Amino acid sequence: MAGLRGVVVWDTAAEQDWTTVEEDEQWNVFWTDMSVSTERAMKMTSFQKINHFPGMSEIARKNGLARNLNRMAKVMGDSSFDFYPKTWILPADAGELHQQSLDKKVRTYIYKPSKGCQGNGIFLTRNLDDIDSTSDAVVQKYLHKPLLMENKKFDLRIYVLVTSMVPLRMYLFKEGMARFCTNEYTAVKGSNLNNQFMHLTNYAINKKNENYEFNEDVESADQGSKRSMSSVFEALEAQGCDVDLLWSRIAALCIKTCLAVQPSLGHIYNTCFHGSNYGFSCFEILGFDVMLDEKYKPWLIEVNHTPSFATDTPFDMALKKGVIDSTFKMVSFTVEEMRRIRQHMAANALGAARKSKEEARMLESEFKETMSQLRGDYEVANSGDFELIHPSPDPKQQAEYDTIFEKSADSFGARTRVKPKPKKEEDPDKKLVRKAPEHKGAAAEEDKKKREVMPPSARLLSSTASVAAKSTVRSASRAGTDVGDPEMGFSQLAADNSRYMIGSSGHLPEAQMQRDFVLPTGVYLDPMVKGYAQNSSDALQNSVALAENPVLSNRGVGSRIKPKMAAKPRMGPLLGSGLEVSATACQRQQRDVFQPRTMQPGKKVVALQPRHFDFGHH
């Protein structure tokens, strides 16, 4: 756990019999309060998970959220994204924002730094001259008619768990938090624009007010400045609000927000993770801040990708512990998943060379579909207080989400597609034709020989010899050996290095090598092969491990052949009654252990390693 704020994560891990380890040890789940870079994600293996998606800043930062939701509102052209207040992004929209000052209408704006948190740097204004148009921030129309309770403004903190981005799977926690202002709300006017305790619901701001009320126990979660969402919904239902409709609107708001960035995040995910990956190497708990207006319409204020798990009150502990507990159970690896991953990786390593591209693509698709189904069934069975909201169980609702995703993908493709330069049309009559120079005598005979078409074997020999001649000096310097005879053919090289050639059954006699390495005699082979083949004695000692788990490499004629040495078997503890898995040679050793290149100095990093968990029949 890196830079972790809140002991509830530690306590919940201990209660589930998970073992905390250092980052350089074997781990299965990595928990951090910092964003995850693509470099860190690319070093993960198929047996590891991390609690953030690379690129989630697309909605976690205020300018990214505004850019994506404004784009989708324009693309959809209807009311699908009308849950987000009118927002301008600075400095890009400074000109459009300035046009607002030309209108005689008096409007209230709220200024928010793009990377700010806990209410820092936020202020209200009616004069746009107070805003620095060159700053990195967003400016929104202020919701001046919010829903009040006990004459106080409040917002809702909604917890959403995203377990996969490709395909998108989202779960909504059934309980939430209502955060109240500590001063009563009155109509906005110039004299109260600076009253943060009346306008801002941030806990970090209101706890400084002497009017802040802390909850004494869980039973009093319907009182104070921080209350349970369920108690607020009960009060709203007593006022005549349809809370079921409100809850469905909040769920749709969360889904549409993630759909706006799914193509972008999915692209980043597929870039970072490949091979035996089926879409569940990352998960994320998002905190959606939602405010209600006087007509019970939900409005999205912001999205937090690192919501606070600090527990200042008994209600905080009960709520956040439930979120973490259910999350840990849902993201745990199952024994069946581990078995299938190992099986798939071994099959790819041993038989990939004999599969066509179409066969390999079909097997990979079947593997991902099977694993996705297994993972989805397990998550639903162990969801606890989370409920699945995407994919939606309602076919009509899901059809709407599919349409939004398609338009979001089209928009993403249009923004990232490189447009080719238009070709200039040429007049065939004016097109210049370069004529070959005319030669006479001996020069003509030499020119004629150059133009003669050589047979395929001769062309191959000429091309290979030409390339090899150009790389002779480079090959010798890389391999650290003397350059061999440029006329040496395959037979002599094979005789010198036959003990280094690996076939599908380990070390094979020279007569059987043609099965895996088909090189005709008489074709020049780059001397680099000799350098690669003459490995050190330490590498030769590993040939036994390589023979047990051979990795085939059919490279083709005239290519450089570098025998792949097997990685040392590494042991990784798994969930479930002390089961352990032995990583096969097809795993890349460099990805077994995380290299904390992007960690800040002085940050203690601890990873979670689940050991024992009762999976039952799942």
Coordinates of N, CA, C and O in Angstrom, one line a residue, residues 161-290:
L161 N -17.6 0.8 -7.9 CA -16.5 -0.1 -8.2 C -16.4 -0.5 -9.6 O -17.4 -1.0 -10.2
V162 N -15.3 -0.2 -10.3 CA -15.1 -0.6 -11.7 C -14.1 -1.7 -11.7 O -13.0 -1.6 -11.3
T163 N -14.6 -2.9 -12.1 CA -13.7 -4.1 -12.0 C -13.1 -4.4 -13.4 O -12.1 -5.2 -13.5
S164 N -13.6 -3.8 -14.5 CA -13.1 -4.0 -15.8 C -13.5 -2.9 -16.7 O -14.6 -2.3 -16.6
M165 N -12.5 -2.5 -17.6 CA -12.8 -1.5 -18.5 C -13.1 -2.0 -19.9 O -13.8 -1.4 -20.7
V166 N -12.5 -3.2 -20.2 CA -12.8 -3.9 -21.4 C -13.1 -5.4 -21.1 O -12.2 -6.2 -21.0
P167 N -14.3 -5.8 -21.0 CA -15.6 -5.0 -21.1 C -15.8 -4.2 -19.9 O -15.3 -4.5 -18.8
L168 N -16.7 -3.2 -20.0 CA -17.0 -2.3 -18.8 C -17.9 -3.0 -17.9 O -19.0 -3.5 -18.2
R169 N -17.5 -3.2 -16.6 CA -18.3 -3.7 -15.5 C -18.2 -2.8 -14.4 O -17.1 -2.4 -13.9
M170 N -19.4 -2.3 -13.9 CA -19.5 -1.4 -12.8 C -20.5 -1.8 -11.8 O -21.5 -2.4 -12.1
Y171 N -20.2 -1.5 -10.5 CA -21.0 -1.9 -9.4 C -21.2 -0.7 -8.5 O -20.3 0.1 -8.3
L172 N -22.4 -0.5 -8.1 CA -22.8 0.7 -7.2 C -23.1 0.2 -5.8 O -23.8 -0.7 -5.6
F173 N -22.4 0.9 -4.9 CA -22.6 0.5 -3.5 C -23.9 1.0 -3.0 O -24.3 2.2 -3.3
K174 N -24.6 0.2 -2.2 CA -26.0 0.5 -1.9 C -26.1 1.6 -0.8 O -27.2 2.2 -0.6
E175 N -25.0 1.9 -0.1 CA -25.0 2.9 0.9 C -24.1 4.0 0.5 O -23.1 3.8 -0.3
G176 N -24.3 5.2 1.0 CA -23.4 6.3 0.7 C -23.4 7.3 1.8 O -23.8 7.0 2.9
M177 N -22.9 8.5 1.5 CA -22.7 9.5 2.6 C -23.3 10.9 2.1 O -23.1 11.2 0.9
A178 N -23.9 11.5 3.0 CA -24.5 12.9 2.8 C -23.6 13.9 3.6 O -23.6 13.7 4.8
R179 N -23.0 14.9 2.9 CA -22.2 15.8 3.6 C -22.9 17.2 3.6 O -23.2 17.7 2.5
F180 N -23.1 17.7 4.8 CA -23.9 19.0 4.9 C -23.0 20.2 5.2 O -21.9 20.1 5.8
C181 N -23.4 21.3 4.7 CA -22.8 22.6 5.0 C -23.1 22.9 6.5 O -24.1 22.4 7.1
T182 N -22.3 23.7 7.1 CA -22.5 24.0 8.5 C -23.2 25.3 8.8 O -23.4 25.7 9.9
N183 N -23.4 26.2 7.7 CA -24.2 27.4 7.8 C -25.5 27.2 7.0 O -25.4 26.6 5.9
E184 N -26.5 27.8 7.4 CA -27.8 27.8 6.7 C -27.7 28.5 5.3 O -27.0 29.5 5.2
Y185 N -28.4 28.0 4.3 CA -28.3 28.5 3.0 C -29.3 29.6 2.8 O -30.5 29.5 3.2
T186 N -28.9 30.7 2.2 CA -29.7 31.8 1.8 C -29.5 32.2 0.3 O -28.5 31.7 -0.3
A187 N -30.3 32.9 -0.2 CA -30.2 33.3 -1.7 C -28.8 33.9 -1.9 O -28.3 34.7 -1.1
V188 N -28.3 33.6 -3.0 CA -26.9 34.1 -3.4 C -27.0 35.6 -3.6 O -27.8 36.1 -4.4
K189 N -26.1 36.3 -3.0 CA -25.9 37.8 -3.2 C -24.5 38.1 -2.9 O -23.7 37.3 -2.4
G190 N -24.1 39.3 -3.3 CA -22.7 39.8 -3.2 C -22.2 39.7 -1.8 O -21.0 39.4 -1.6
S191 N -23.0 39.8 -0.8 CA -22.5 39.9 0.6 C -22.2 38.5 1.1 O -21.5 38.4 2.1
N192 N -22.7 37.4 0.5 CA -22.4 36.1 1.1 C -21.6 35.2 0.1 O -21.6 34.0 0.3
L193 N -21.1 35.8 -1.0 CA -20.3 35.0 -1.9 C -19.1 34.3 -1.3 O -18.7 33.2 -1.7
N194 N -18.5 34.9 -0.3 CA -17.3 34.4 0.4 C -17.6 33.5 1.6 O -16.7 33.0 2.2
N195 N -18.9 33.2 1.8 CA -19.2 32.3 2.9 C -19.1 30.8 2.5 O -20.1 30.2 2.0
Q196 N -17.9 30.3 2.6 CA -17.7 28.9 2.2 C -18.5 27.9 3.0 O -18.9 26.8 2.5
F197 N -18.8 28.2 4.3 CA -19.5 27.2 5.1 C -21.0 27.1 4.7 O -21.7 26.2 5.0
M198 N -21.4 28.0 3.8 CA -22.8 28.0 3.3 C -22.8 27.4 1.9 O -23.8 26.7 1.6
H199 N -21.8 27.6 1.1 CA -21.8 27.2 -0.3 C -21.1 25.8 -0.6 O -21.5 25.1 -1.5
L200 N -20.0 25.5 0.2 CA -19.2 24.4 -0.1 C -19.5 23.2 0.9 O -19.6 23.5 2.1
T201 N -19.7 22.0 0.4 CA -20.0 20.9 1.2 C -18.8 20.1 1.6 O -18.9 19.1 2.3
N202 N -17.6 20.5 1.2 CA -16.4 19.7 1.5 C -16.2 19.5 3.0 O -16.2 20.5 3.7
Y203 N -15.9 18.3 3.4 CA -15.7 18.0 4.8 C -14.4 18.7 5.3 O -14.4 19.2 6.4
A204 N -13.4 18.8 4.5 CA -12.1 19.4 4.9 C -12.3 20.9 5.3 O -11.6 21.5 6.1
I205 N -13.4 21.5 4.7 CA -13.7 23.0 5.0 C -14.6 23.1 6.2 O -14.3 23.8 7.1
N206 N -15.7 22.3 6.2 CA -16.7 22.5 7.2 C -16.3 22.0 8.6 O -16.8 22.4 9.6
K207 N -15.3 21.0 8.6 CA -14.9 20.6 9.9 C -14.2 21.6 10.7 O -14.0 21.5 12.0
K208 N -13.8 22.7 10.1 CA -13.1 23.8 10.7 C -14.1 24.8 11.4 O -13.7 25.7 12.2
N209 N -15.4 24.6 11.1 CA -16.4 25.5 11.6 C -16.8 25.0 13.0 O -17.0 23.8 13.2
E210 N -17.1 25.9 13.9 CA -17.5 25.5 15.2 C -18.9 24.9 15.2 O -19.3 24.2 16.2
N211 N -19.6 25.1 14.1 CA -21.0 24.5 14.1 C -21.0 23.0 13.6 O -22.0 22.4 13.5
Y212 N -19.8 22.5 13.3 CA -19.8 21.1 12.7 C -20.2 20.2 13.8 O -19.7 20.2 14.9
E213 N -21.0 19.2 13.4 CA -21.6 18.2 14.4 C -21.0 16.8 14.0 O -21.3 16.3 12.9
F214 N -20.3 16.2 14.9 CA -19.8 14.8 14.7 C -20.8 13.8 15.2 O -21.5 14.0 16.2
N215 N -20.9 12.7 14.5 CA -21.7 11.6 15.0 C -21.0 10.9 16.1 O -19.8 10.6 16.1
E216 N -21.8 10.5 17.1 CA -21.3 9.8 18.3 C -21.2 8.3 18.1 O -20.4 7.7 18.6
D217 N -22.2 7.8 17.4 CA -22.2 6.3 17.1 C -22.9 6.1 15.8 O -23.5 6.9 15.2
V218 N -22.9 4.8 15.4 CA -23.5 4.4 14.1 C -25.0 4.6 14.1 O -25.6 4.9 13.1
E219 N -25.6 4.4 15.2 CA -27.1 4.5 15.3 C -27.6 5.9 15.1 O -28.7 6.1 14.7
S220 N -26.7 6.9 15.3 CA -27.1 8.3 15.0 C -26.6 8.8 13.7 O -26.3 10.0 13.5
A221 N -26.6 7.9 12.7 CA -26.1 8.3 11.4 C -27.1 9.2 10.6 O -26.8 9.7 9.5
D222 N -28.3 9.5 11.2 CA -29.3 10.4 10.6 C -29.2 11.8 11.2 O -30.1 12.6 10.9
Q223 N -28.1 12.0 11.9 CA -27.9 13.3 12.5 C -26.5 13.8 12.2 O -25.6 13.1 11.9
G224 N -26.3 15.1 12.5 CA -25.0 15.7 12.4 C -24.7 16.2 11.0 O -25.5 16.3 10.1
S225 N -23.4 16.6 10.7 CA -23.0 17.2 9.5 C -22.6 16.1 8.5 O -22.4 16.5 7.3
K226 N -22.5 14.9 8.9 CA -22.2 13.8 8.0 C -23.1 12.7 8.3 O -23.1 12.1 9.4
R227 N -24.0 12.3 7.3 CA -25.1 11.4 7.6 C -25.1 10.3 6.5 O -24.4 10.4 5.5
S228 N -25.8 9.2 6.8 CA -25.9 8.1 5.8 C -26.9 8.5 4.7 O -27.8 9.3 4.9
M229 N -26.6 8.1 3.5 CA -27.4 8.4 2.4 C -28.8 7.8 2.6 O -29.8 8.4 2.2
S230 N -28.9 6.6 3.2 CA -30.2 6.0 3.4 C -31.1 6.8 4.3 O -32.3 6.9 4.0
S231 N -30.5 7.4 5.3 CA -31.4 8.3 6.2 C -31.9 9.5 5.4 O -33.0 9.9 5.6
V232 N -31.1 10.0 4.5 CA -31.5 11.2 3.7 C -32.6 10.8 2.7 O -33.6 11.5 2.5
F233 N -32.4 9.6 2.1 CA -33.5 9.1 1.2 C -34.8 8.9 1.9 O -35.9 9.1 1.4
E234 N -34.7 8.4 3.2 CA -36.0 8.3 3.9 C -36.7 9.6 4.1 O -37.9 9.7 4.0
A235 N -35.9 10.6 4.4 CA -36.5 11.9 4.6 C -37.0 12.5 3.3 O -38.1 13.1 3.3
L236 N -36.3 12.2 2.2 CA -36.8 12.7 0.9 C -38.1 11.9 0.5 O -39.0 12.5 -0.1
E237 N -38.2 10.7 0.8 CA -39.4 9.9 0.5 C -40.6 10.4 1.2 O -41.7 10.5 0.7
A238 N -40.3 10.9 2.5 CA -41.4 11.5 3.3 C -41.9 12.8 2.7 O -43.0 13.2 2.9
Q239 N -41.0 13.5 1.9 CA -41.4 14.7 1.2 C -42.1 14.4 -0.1 O -42.6 15.4 -0.7
G240 N -42.2 13.2 -0.5 CA -42.9 12.8 -1.8 C -41.9 12.6 -2.9 O -42.4 12.4 -4.1
C241 N -40.6 12.4 -2.7 CA -39.7 12.1 -3.7 C -39.7 10.6 -4.1 O -39.8 9.8 -3.2
D242 N -39.6 10.3 -5.3 CA -39.5 8.9 -5.8 C -38.1 8.5 -5.7 O -37.3 8.8 -6.6
V243 N -37.7 7.9 -4.6 CA -36.3 7.6 -4.4 C -35.8 6.5 -5.3 O -34.6 6.5 -5.6
D244 N -36.6 5.6 -5.7 CA -36.2 4.6 -6.7 C -35.8 5.2 -8.0 O -34.8 4.8 -8.6
L245 N -36.6 6.2 -8.5 CA -36.3 6.9 -9.7 C -35.0 7.7 -9.5 O -34.2 7.7 -10.4
L246 N -34.9 8.3 -8.4 CA -33.7 9.1 -8.1 C -32.4 8.2 -8.1 O -31.4 8.6 -8.7
W247 N -32.5 7.0 -7.5 CA -31.4 6.1 -7.5 C -31.0 5.6 -8.9 O -29.8 5.5 -9.2
S248 N -32.0 5.3 -9.7 CA -31.7 4.9 -11.1 C -31.1 6.0 -11.9 O -30.2 5.8 -12.7
R249 N -31.5 7.3 -11.6 CA -30.8 8.4 -12.3 C -29.4 8.6 -11.9 O -28.5 8.9 -12.7
I250 N -29.1 8.3 -10.6 CA -27.8 8.4 -10.1 C -26.9 7.3 -10.8 O -25.8 7.6 -11.2
A251 N -27.4 6.1 -10.9 CA -26.7 5.0 -11.5 C -26.4 5.3 -12.9 O -25.3 5.1 -13.4
A252 N -27.4 5.9 -13.7 CA -27.2 6.2 -15.1 C -26.2 7.3 -15.2 O -25.4 7.3 -16.2
L253 N -26.2 8.2 -14.3 CA -25.2 9.3 -14.3 C -23.8 8.8 -14.2 O -22.8 9.2 -15.0
C254 N -23.6 7.8 -13.3 CA -22.2 7.2 -13.1 C -21.8 6.4 -14.4 O -20.7 6.5 -14.8
I255 N -22.8 5.7 -14.9 CA -22.4 4.8 -16.1 C -22.1 5.7 -17.3 O -21.1 5.4 -18.0
K256 N -22.8 6.7 -17.6 CA -22.6 7.6 -18.7 C -21.2 8.3 -18.6 O -20.5 8.5 -19.6
T257 N -20.9 8.7 -17.4 CA -19.6 9.3 -17.2 C -18.5 8.4 -17.6 O -17.5 8.8 -18.2
C258 N -18.6 7.1 -17.2 CA -17.5 6.1 -17.5 C -17.5 5.8 -19.0 O -16.5 5.6 -19.6
L259 N -18.7 5.7 -19.6 CA -18.8 5.4 -21.0 C -18.1 6.5 -21.8 O -17.6 6.3 -22.9
A260 N -18.1 7.8 -21.3 CA -17.5 8.9 -22.1 C -16.0 8.7 -22.3 O -15.4 9.2 -23.2
V261 N -15.4 7.9 -21.3 CA -13.9 7.7 -21.4 C -13.5 6.3 -21.6 O -12.3 5.9 -21.6
Q262 N -14.5 5.4 -21.7 CA -14.2 4.0 -21.9 C -13.3 3.7 -23.1 O -12.3 2.9 -23.0
P263 N -13.6 4.3 -24.3 CA -12.7 4.0 -25.4 C -11.2 4.4 -25.2 O -10.3 3.7 -25.5
S264 N -11.1 5.6 -24.6 CA -9.7 6.0 -24.3 C -9.0 5.1 -23.3 O -7.9 4.7 -23.5
L265 N -9.7 4.8 -22.1 CA -9.1 4.0 -21.1 C -8.9 2.6 -21.6 O -8.0 1.9 -21.2
G266 N -9.9 2.1 -22.4 CA -9.7 0.7 -23.0 C -8.5 0.6 -23.9 O -7.8 -0.4 -23.9
H267 N -8.2 1.7 -24.6 CA -7.1 1.7 -25.5 C -5.8 1.6 -24.7 O -4.9 0.9 -25.0
I268 N -5.7 2.4 -23.6 CA -4.6 2.4 -22.7 C -4.4 1.1 -22.1 O -3.3 0.6 -22.0
Y269 N -5.5 0.5 -21.6 CA -5.4 -0.8 -21.0 C -4.9 -1.9 -21.9 O -4.0 -2.6 -21.5
N270 N -5.4 -1.9 -23.1 CA -4.9 -2.9 -24.1 C -3.5 -2.7 -24.5 O -2.8 -3.7 -24.9
T271 N -3.0 -1.5 -24.4 CA -1.6 -1.2 -24.7 C -0.7 -1.7 -23.6 O 0.4 -2.2 -23.8
C272 N -1.2 -1.6 -22.3 CA -0.3 -2.0 -21.2 C -0.4 -3.5 -20.9 O 0.6 -4.1 -20.5
F273 N -1.5 -4.1 -21.1 CA -1.7 -5.5 -20.8 C -2.0 -6.3 -22.1 O -2.8 -5.9 -22.9
H274 N -1.3 -7.4 -22.2 CA -1.5 -8.3 -23.4 C -1.2 -9.7 -23.0 O -1.1 -10.0 -21.8
G275 N -1.1 -10.6 -23.9 CA -0.9 -12.0 -23.6 C -2.1 -12.6 -23.0 O -3.2 -12.5 -23.5
S276 N -1.9 -13.3 -21.8 CA -2.9 -14.1 -21.2 C -3.7 -13.1 -20.3 O -4.1 -13.5 -19.1
N277 N -4.1 -12.0 -20.8 CA -4.9 -11.0 -20.0 C -6.3 -10.9 -20.5 O -6.5 -10.9 -21.7
Y278 N -7.2 -11.0 -19.6 CA -8.6 -11.0 -20.0 C -9.4 -9.8 -19.5 O -10.7 -9.9 -19.4
G279 N -8.8 -8.7 -19.1 CA -9.5 -7.5 -18.8 C -9.7 -7.1 -17.4 O -10.3 -6.1 -17.1
F280 N -9.1 -7.9 -16.4 CA -9.4 -7.7 -15.0 C -8.1 -7.5 -14.2 O -8.1 -7.8 -13.0
S281 N -7.1 -6.9 -14.8 CA -5.9 -6.7 -14.1 C -5.9 -5.4 -13.2 O -5.0 -5.1 -12.4
C282 N -6.9 -4.5 -13.5 CA -7.1 -3.3 -12.7 C -8.5 -3.3 -12.2 O -9.4 -3.8 -12.7
F283 N -8.7 -2.6 -11.1 CA -10.0 -2.2 -10.5 C -9.9 -0.9 -9.9 O -8.8 -0.4 -9.6
E284 N -11.0 -0.2 -9.6 CA -10.9 1.1 -9.1 C -12.2 1.5 -8.4 O -13.3 1.2 -8.8
I285 N -12.1 2.1 -7.2 CA -13.2 2.6 -6.4 C -13.3 4.1 -6.7 O -12.3 4.8 -6.4
L286 N -14.3 4.5 -7.3 CA -14.5 5.9 -7.7 C -15.6 6.6 -6.7 O -16.6 5.9 -6.4
G287 N -15.3 7.8 -6.3 CA -16.2 8.5 -5.5 C -16.9 9.6 -6.3 O -16.2 10.6 -6.7
F288 N -18.2 9.4 -6.6 CA -18.9 10.4 -7.4 C -19.6 11.4 -6.4 O -20.4 10.9 -5.5
D289 N -19.4 12.7 -6.6 CA -20.1 13.7 -5.8 C -21.3 14.2 -6.5 O -21.1 14.8 -7.6
V290 N -22.4 14.0 -6.0 CA -23.7 14.3 -6.7 C -24.5 15.3 -5.8 O -24.6 15.1 -4.6

